[in-house]
Each structure stands twice: as structure tokens, then as C-alpha cells.
PDB file of C-alpha atoms and ligand atoms in Angstrom:
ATOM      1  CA  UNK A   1      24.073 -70.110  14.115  1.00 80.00           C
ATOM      2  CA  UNK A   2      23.822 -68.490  17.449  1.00 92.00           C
ATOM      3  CA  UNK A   3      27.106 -65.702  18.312  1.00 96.00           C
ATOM      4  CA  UNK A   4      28.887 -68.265  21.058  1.00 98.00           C
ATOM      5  CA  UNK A   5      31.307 -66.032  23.844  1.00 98.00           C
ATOM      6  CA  UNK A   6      34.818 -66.813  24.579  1.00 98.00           C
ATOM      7  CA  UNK A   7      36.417 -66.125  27.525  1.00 98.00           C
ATOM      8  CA  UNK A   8      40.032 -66.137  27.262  1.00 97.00           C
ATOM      9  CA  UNK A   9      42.757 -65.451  30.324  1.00 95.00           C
ATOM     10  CA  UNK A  10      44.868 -62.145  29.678  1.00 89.00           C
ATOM     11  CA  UNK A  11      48.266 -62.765  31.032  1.00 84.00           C
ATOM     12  CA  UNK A  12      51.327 -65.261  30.932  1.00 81.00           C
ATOM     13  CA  UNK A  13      49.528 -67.964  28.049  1.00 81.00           C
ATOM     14  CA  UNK A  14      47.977 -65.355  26.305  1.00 91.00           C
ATOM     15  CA  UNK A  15      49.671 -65.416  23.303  1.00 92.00           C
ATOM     16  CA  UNK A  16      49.656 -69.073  22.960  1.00 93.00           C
ATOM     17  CA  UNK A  17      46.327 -68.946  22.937  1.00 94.00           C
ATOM     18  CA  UNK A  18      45.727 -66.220  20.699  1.00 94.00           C
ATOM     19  CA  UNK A  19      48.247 -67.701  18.370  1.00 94.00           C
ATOM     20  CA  UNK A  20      46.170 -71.041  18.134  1.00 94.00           C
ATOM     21  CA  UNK A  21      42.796 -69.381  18.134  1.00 94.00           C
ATOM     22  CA  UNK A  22      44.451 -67.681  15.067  1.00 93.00           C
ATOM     23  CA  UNK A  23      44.928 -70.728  13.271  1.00 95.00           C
ATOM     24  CA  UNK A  24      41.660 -72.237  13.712  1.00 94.00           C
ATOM     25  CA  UNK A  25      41.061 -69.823  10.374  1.00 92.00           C
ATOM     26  CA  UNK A  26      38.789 -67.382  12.352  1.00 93.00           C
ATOM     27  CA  UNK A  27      40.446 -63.161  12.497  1.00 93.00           C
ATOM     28  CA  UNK A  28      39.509 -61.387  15.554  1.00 93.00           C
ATOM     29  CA  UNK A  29      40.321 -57.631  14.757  1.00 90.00           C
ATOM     30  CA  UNK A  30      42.499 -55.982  16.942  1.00 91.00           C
ATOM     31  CA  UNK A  31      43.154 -58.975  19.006  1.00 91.00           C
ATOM     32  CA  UNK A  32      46.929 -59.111  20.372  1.00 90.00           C
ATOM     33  CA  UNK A  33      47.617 -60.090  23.747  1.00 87.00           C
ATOM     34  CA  UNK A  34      49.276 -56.550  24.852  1.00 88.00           C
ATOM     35  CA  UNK A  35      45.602 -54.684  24.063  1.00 88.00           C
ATOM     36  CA  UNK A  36      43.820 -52.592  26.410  1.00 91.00           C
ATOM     37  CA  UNK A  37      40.904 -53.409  24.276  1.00 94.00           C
ATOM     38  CA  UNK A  38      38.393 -56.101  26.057  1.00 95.00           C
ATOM     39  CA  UNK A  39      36.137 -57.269  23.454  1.00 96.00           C
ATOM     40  CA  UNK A  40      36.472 -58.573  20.013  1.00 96.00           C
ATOM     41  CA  UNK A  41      34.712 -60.386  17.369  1.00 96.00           C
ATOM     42  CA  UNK A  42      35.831 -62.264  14.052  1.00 95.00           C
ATOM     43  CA  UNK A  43      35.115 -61.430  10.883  1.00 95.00           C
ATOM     44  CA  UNK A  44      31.259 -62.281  10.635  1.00 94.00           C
ATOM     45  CA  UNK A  45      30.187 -61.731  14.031  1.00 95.00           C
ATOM     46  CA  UNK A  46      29.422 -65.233  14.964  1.00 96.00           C
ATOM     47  CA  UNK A  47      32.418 -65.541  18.376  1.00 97.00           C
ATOM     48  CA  UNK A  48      32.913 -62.867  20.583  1.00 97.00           C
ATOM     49  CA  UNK A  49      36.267 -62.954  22.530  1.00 97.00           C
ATOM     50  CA  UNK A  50      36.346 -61.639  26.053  1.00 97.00           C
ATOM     51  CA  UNK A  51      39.593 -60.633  27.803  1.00 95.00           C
ATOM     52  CA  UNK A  52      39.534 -60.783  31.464  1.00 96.00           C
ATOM     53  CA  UNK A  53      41.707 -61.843  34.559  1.00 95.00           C
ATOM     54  CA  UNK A  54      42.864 -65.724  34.959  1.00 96.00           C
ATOM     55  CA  UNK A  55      41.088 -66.361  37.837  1.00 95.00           C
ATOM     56  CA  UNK A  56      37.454 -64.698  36.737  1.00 97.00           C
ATOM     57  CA  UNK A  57      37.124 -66.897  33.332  1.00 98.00           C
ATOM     58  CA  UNK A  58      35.828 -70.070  35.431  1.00 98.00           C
ATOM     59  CA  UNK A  59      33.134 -67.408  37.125  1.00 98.00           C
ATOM     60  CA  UNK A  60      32.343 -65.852  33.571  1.00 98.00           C
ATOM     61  CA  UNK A  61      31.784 -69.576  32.085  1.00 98.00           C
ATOM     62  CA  UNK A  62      29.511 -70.957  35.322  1.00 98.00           C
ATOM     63  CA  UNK A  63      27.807 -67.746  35.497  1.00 98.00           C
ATOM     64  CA  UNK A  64      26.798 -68.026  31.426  1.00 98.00           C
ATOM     65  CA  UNK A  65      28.334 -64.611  30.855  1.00 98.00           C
ATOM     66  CA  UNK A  66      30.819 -66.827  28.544  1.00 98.00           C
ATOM     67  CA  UNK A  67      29.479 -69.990  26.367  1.00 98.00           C
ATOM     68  CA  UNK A  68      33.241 -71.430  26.693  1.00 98.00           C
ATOM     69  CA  UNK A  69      36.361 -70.218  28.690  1.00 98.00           C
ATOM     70  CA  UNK A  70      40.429 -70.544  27.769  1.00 98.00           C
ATOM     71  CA  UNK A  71      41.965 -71.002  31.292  1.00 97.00           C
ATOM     72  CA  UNK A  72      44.925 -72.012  32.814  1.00 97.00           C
ATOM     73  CA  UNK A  73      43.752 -75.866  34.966  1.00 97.00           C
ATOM     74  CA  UNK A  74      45.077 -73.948  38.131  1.00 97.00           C
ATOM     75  CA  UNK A  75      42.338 -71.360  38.219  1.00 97.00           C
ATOM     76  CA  UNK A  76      39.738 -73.882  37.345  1.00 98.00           C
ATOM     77  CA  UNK A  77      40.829 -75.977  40.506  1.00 98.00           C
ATOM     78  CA  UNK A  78      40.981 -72.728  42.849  1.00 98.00           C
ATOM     79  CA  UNK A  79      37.477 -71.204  41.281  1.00 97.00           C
ATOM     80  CA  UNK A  80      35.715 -74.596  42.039  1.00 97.00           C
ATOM     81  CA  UNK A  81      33.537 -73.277  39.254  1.00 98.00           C
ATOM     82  CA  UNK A  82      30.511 -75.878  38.004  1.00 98.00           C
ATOM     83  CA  UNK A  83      31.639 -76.188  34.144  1.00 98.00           C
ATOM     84  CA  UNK A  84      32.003 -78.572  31.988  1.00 98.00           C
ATOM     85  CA  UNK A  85      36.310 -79.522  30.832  1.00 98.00           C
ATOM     86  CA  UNK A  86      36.186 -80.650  27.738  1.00 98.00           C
ATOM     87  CA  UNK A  87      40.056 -80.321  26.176  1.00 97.00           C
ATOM     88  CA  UNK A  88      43.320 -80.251  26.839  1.00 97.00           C
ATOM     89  CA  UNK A  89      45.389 -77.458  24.347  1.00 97.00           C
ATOM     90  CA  UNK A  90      48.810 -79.038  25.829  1.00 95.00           C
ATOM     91  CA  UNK A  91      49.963 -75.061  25.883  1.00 94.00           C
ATOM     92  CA  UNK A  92      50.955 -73.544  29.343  1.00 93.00           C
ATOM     93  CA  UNK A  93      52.191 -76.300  31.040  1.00 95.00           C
ATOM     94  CA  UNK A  94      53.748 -76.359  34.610  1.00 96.00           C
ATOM     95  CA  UNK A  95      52.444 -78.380  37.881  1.00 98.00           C
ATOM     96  CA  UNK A  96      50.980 -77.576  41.233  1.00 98.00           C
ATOM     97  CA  UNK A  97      53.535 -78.530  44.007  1.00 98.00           C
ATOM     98  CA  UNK A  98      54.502 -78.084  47.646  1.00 97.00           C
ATOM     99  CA  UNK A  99      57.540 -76.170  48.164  1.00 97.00           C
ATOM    100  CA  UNK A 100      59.704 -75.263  51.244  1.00 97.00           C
ATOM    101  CA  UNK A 101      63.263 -74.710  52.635  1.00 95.00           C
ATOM    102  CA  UNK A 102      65.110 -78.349  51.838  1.00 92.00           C
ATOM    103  CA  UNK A 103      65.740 -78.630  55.592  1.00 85.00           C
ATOM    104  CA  UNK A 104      61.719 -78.271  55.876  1.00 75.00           C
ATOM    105  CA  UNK A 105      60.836 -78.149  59.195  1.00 65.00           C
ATOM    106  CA  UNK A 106      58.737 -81.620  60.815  1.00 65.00           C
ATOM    107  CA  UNK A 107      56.036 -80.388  62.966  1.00 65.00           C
ATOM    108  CA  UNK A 108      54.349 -83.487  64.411  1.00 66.00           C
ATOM    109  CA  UNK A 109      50.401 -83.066  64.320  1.00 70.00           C
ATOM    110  CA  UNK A 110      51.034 -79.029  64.641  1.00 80.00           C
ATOM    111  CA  UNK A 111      48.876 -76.813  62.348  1.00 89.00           C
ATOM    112  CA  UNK A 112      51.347 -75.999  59.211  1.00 94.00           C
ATOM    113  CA  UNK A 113      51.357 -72.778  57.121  1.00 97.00           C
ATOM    114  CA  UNK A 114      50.945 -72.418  53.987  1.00 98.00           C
ATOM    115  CA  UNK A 115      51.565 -69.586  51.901  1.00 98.00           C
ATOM    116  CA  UNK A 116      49.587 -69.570  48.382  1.00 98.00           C
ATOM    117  CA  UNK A 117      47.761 -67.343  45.681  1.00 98.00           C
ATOM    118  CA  UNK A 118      45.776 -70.864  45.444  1.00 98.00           C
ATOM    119  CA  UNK A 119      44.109 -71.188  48.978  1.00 98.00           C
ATOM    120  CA  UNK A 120      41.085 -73.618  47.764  1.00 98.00           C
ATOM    121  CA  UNK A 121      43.891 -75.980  46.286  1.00 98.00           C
ATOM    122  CA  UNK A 122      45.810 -76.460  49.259  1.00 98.00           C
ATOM    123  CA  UNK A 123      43.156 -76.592  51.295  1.00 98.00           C
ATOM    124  CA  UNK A 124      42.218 -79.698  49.292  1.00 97.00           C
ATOM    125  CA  UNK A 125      45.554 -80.881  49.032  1.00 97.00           C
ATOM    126  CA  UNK A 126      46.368 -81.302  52.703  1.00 95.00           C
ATOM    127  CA  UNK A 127      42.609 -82.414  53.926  1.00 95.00           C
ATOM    128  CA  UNK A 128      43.284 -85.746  51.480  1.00 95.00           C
ATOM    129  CA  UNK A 129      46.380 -86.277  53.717  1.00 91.00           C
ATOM    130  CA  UNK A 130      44.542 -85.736  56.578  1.00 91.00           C
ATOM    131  CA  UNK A 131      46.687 -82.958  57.508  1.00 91.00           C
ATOM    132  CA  UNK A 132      45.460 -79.909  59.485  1.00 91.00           C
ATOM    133  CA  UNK A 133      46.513 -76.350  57.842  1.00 95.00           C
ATOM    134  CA  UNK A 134      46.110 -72.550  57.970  1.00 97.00           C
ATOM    135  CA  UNK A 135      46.278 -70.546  54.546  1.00 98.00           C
ATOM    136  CA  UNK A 136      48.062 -67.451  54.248  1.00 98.00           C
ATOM    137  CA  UNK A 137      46.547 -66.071  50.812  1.00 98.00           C
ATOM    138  CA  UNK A 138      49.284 -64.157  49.348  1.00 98.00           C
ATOM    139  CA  UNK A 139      48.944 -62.278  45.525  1.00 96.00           C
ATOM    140  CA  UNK A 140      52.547 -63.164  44.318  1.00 95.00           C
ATOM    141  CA  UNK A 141      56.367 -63.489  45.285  1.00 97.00           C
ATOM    142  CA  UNK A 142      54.722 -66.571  47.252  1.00 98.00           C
ATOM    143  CA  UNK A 143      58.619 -67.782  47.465  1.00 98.00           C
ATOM    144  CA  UNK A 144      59.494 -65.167  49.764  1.00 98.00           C
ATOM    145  CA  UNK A 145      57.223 -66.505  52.379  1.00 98.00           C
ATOM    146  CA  UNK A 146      59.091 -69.994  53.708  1.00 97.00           C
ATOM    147  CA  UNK A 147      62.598 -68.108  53.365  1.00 96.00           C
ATOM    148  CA  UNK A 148      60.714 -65.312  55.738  1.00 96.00           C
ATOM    149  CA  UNK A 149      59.203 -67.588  58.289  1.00 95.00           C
ATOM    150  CA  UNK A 150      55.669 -66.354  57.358  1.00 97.00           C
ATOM    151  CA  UNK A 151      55.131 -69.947  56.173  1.00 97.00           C
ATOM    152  CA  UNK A 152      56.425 -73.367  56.259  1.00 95.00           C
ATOM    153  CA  UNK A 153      55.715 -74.701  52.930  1.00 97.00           C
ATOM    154  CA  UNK A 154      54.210 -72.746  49.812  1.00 98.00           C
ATOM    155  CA  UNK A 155      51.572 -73.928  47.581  1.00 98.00           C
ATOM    156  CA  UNK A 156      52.123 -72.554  44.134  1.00 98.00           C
ATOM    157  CA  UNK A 157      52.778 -73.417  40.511  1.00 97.00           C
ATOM    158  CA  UNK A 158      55.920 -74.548  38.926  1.00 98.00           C
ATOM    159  CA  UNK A 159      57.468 -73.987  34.763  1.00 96.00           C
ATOM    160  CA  UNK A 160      61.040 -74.089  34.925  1.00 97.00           C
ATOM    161  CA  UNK A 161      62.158 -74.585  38.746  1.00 97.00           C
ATOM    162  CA  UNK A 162      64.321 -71.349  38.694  1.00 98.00           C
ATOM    163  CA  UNK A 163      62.089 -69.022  40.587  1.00 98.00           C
ATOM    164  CA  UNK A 164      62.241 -71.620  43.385  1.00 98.00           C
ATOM    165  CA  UNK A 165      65.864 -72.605  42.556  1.00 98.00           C
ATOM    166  CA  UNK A 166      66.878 -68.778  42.820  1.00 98.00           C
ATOM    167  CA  UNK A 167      65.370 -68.469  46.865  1.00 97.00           C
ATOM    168  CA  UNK A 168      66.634 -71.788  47.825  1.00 97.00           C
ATOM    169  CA  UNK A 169      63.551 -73.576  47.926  1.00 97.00           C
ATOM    170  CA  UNK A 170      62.847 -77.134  47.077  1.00 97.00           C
ATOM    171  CA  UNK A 171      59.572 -78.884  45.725  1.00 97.00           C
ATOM    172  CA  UNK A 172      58.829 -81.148  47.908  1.00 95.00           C
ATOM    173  CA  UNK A 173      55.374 -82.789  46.443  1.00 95.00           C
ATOM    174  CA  UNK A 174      53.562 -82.618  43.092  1.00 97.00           C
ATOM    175  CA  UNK A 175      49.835 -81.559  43.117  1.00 97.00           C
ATOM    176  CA  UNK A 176      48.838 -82.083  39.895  1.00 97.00           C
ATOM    177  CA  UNK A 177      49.706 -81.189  36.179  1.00 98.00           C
ATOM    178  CA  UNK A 178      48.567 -77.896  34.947  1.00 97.00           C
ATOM    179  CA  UNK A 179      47.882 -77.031  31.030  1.00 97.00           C
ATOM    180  CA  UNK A 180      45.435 -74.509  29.474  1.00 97.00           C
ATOM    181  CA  UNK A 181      41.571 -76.140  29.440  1.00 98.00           C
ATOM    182  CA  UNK A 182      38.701 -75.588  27.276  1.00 98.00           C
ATOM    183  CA  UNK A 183      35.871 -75.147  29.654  1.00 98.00           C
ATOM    184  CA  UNK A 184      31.927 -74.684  28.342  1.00 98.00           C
ATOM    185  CA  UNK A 185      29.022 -73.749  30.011  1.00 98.00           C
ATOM    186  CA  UNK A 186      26.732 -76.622  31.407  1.00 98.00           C
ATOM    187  CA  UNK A 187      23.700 -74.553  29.708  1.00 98.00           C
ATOM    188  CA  UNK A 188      25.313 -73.705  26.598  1.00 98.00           C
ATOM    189  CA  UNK A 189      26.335 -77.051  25.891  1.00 98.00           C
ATOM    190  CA  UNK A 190      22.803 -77.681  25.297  1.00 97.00           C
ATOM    191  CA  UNK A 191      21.576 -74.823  23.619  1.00 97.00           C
ATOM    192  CA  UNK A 192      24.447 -73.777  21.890  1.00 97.00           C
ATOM    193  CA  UNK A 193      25.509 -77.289  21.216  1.00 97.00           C
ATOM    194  CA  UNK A 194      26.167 -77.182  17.388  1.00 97.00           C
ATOM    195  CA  UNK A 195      28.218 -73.591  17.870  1.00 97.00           C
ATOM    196  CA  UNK A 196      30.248 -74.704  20.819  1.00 97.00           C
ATOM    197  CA  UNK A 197      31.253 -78.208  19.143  1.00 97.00           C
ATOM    198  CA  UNK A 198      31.717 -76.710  15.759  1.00 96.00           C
ATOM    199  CA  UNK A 199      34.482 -74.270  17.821  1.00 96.00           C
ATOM    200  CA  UNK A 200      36.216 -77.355  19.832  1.00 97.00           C
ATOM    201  CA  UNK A 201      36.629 -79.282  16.314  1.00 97.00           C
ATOM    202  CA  UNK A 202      37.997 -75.942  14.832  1.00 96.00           C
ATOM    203  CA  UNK A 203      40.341 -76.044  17.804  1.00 96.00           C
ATOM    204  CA  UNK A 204      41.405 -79.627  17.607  1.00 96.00           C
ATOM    205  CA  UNK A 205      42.628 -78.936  13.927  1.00 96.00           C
ATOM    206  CA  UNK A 206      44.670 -76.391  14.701  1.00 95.00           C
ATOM    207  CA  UNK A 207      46.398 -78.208  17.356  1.00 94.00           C
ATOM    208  CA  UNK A 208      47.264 -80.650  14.869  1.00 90.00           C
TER     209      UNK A 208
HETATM  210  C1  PRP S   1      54.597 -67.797  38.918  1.00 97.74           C
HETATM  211  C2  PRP S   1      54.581 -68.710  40.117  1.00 97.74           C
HETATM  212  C3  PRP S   1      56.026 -68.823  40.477  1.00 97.74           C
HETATM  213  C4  PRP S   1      56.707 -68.759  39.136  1.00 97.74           C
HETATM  214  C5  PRP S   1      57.081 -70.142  38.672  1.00 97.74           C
HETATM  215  O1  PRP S   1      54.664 -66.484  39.345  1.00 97.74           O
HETATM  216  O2  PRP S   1      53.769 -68.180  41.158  1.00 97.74           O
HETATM  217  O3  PRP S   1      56.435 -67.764  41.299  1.00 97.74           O
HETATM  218  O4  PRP S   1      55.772 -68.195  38.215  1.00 97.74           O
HETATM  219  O5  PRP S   1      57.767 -70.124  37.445  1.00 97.74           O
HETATM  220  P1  PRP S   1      59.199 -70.800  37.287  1.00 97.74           P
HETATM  221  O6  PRP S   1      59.103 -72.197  37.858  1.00 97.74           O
HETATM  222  O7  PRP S   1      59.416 -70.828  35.786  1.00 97.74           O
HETATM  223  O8  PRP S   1      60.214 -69.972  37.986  1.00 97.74           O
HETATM  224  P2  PRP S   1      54.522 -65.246  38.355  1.00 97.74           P
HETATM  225  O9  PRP S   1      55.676 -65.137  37.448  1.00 97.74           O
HETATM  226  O10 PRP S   1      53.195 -65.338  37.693  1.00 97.74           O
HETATM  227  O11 PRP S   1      54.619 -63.994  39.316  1.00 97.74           O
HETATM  228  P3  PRP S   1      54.042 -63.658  40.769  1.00 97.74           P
HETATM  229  O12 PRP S   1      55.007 -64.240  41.754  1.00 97.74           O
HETATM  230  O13 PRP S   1      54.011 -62.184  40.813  1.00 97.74           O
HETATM  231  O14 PRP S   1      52.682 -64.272  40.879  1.00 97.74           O
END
């Protein structure tokens, strides 16, 4: 068996994550989701886990640096990486939506603003509609942006409501579901094919 690479999102679902990689039956030393550490292995050497920023797993899997990623579906939509999805671990879940002041303002066939941390995704969104728009790319506290007037309408993702709740902001369209993803290499799937299955079955069990 070939040593297969994991690359798993540090962050918000980390724990979930480490919690069900846990009870696939495989130890990773040292591997908590508060460690400064970056790399660790389980017990015979045969998956190495990689801890790096949401947004770079989809780059680590297409690039091959990583067999298979753990990511959030919201940076595999912005990344627009070339990788294969291949399950769903139902952990993380919130939703991609369009958000604004309730009294949103109607701007005819203007340009419209949108504020995001997800530029690529909005982009998308509003060329399906047919609608024209300019991204602000912001790195967080996206919600202060509409309430500001450096943006009509925010692009960003939604768990409970509150943070949008709290600045008086209202979703005003779903995007699209988010959950945490499996992703794989398209090159590894072949070569590594028996390593990286063997790890999605040990996966599926423990989700059971
Ligand atoms: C995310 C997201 C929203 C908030 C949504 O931000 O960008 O602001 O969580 O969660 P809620 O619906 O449960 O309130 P995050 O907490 O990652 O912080 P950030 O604004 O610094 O990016």
C-alpha cells in the first residue's frame, strides 16, 4: 500500500472532522484541531494528514500535493479547483445566500455590488440571472458592508441566521447547500485507487 495524503481544512469544522477521522479506527499522533503542528501520520505510516487554510485544500488536491482533501463545499465552489467530489460527511452544514438590508434597494439594469469573501461564487451566481455585478472581495465581517453602503447585497454563507439577524440584514436568495466534501485527486484516483477507496469506505463506516 502506497502512504495516501490528506488534506484537511484547519478552522470552524475542524473538529468534526478530526472527531470522525478518529473513528474510522486510524490514531494520528498529536492531532487536535488547536495544534500549531502541520503534519501528522497514523500509527503505521500509511496516511499523512496535512493542516492548512480552507480555501488552499482544493489547490493542494488539484495540484497532487494531497491524494484527497476534507473541505468545506464553499471553498471548493470559489477555488474552481479540477478534483474529483466523491462524498458528502453531512458535518458543517450552512448555505450560500444573498443577503441585504430588507428594504433592499431595486436598481433597474444598474451594476449592483456585492460584497463577499466568495467573489468566484457570486460572480457565477448573478451571470445565471443574467445580472451585471461588481465584486468587492472582502476577508470577513462581510455583514458590515450593505449596513455601510459599501455594497448592496452580500454574498456569504449562512449556519444559524444570527450574525445576519444581529446587523439587520435579511437573506434574500439561497445559493446552494454547503456541507464538508471528500475531494480526491483526478491522478490519484488512478494510481492510488485501492488506498484512496479503502479510506472513503473507512469513512463511510464511521459516519454510520
Ligand atoms: C461566517 C460567515 C458569517 C457567519 C455566519 O463568518 O461569513 O459571517 O459565519 O454564521 P451564522 O449564520 O451562524 O451567524 P465567520 O464566523 O467565519 O467570521 P468572519 O466574518 O470573520 O469571516
Amino acid at each position: 500500500m502506497e502512504q495516501i495524503t490528506i488534506a484537511l481544512a484547519k478552522g470552524r469544522p475542524a473538529k468534526s472532522t478530526i472527531d470522525l477521522l478518529e473513528k474510522t479506527g486510524e490514531h494520528f499522533v498529536d492531532l487536535h484541531e488547536d495544534s500549531r503542528k502541520l503534519v501528522f501520520y497514523n500509527t503505521d505510516q500509511s496516511i499523512k494528514v496535512i493542516f492548512v487554510k480552507a480555501l488552499d485544500v482544493p489547490t493542494y488536491v488539484e495540484k497532487g500535493a494531497a491524494d484527497i482533501g476534507i473541505v468545506g463545499k464553499d471553498n471548493i465552489m470559489e477555488s474552481q479547483a479540477d478534483v474529483y467530489e466523491l462524498l458528502d460527511l453531512k458535518i458543517g452544514k450552512c448555505k450560500f445566500s444573498v443577503a441585504g438590508r430588507p428594504e433592499h434597494p431595486t436598481k433597474g439594469n444598474q451594476k449592483l455590488t456585492i460584497a463577499t469573501k466568495y467573489p468566484n461564487v457570486a460572480k457565477k451566481h448573478f451571470q445565471k440571472k443574467g445580472q451585471t455585478i461588481e465584486t468587492v472581495k472582502l476577508n470577513g465581517s462581510v455583514e458590515l458592508a450593505p449596513i455601510i453602503g459599501l455594497s448592496d447585497y452580500i454574498v456569504d454563507i449562512v449556519e444559524t441566521g444570527s450574525t445576519l439577524k444581529e446587523n439587520g440584514l435579511v437573506v434574500l436568495e439561497d445559493i446552494e447547500n454547503i456541507s464538508t466534501r471528500l475531494i480526491v485527486n483526478k491522478a490519484s484516483f488512478a494510481t492510488k485507487a485501492n488506498e484512496v477507496q479503502t479510506f472513503i469506505n473507512q469513512l463511510k463506516s464511521a459516519m454510520e
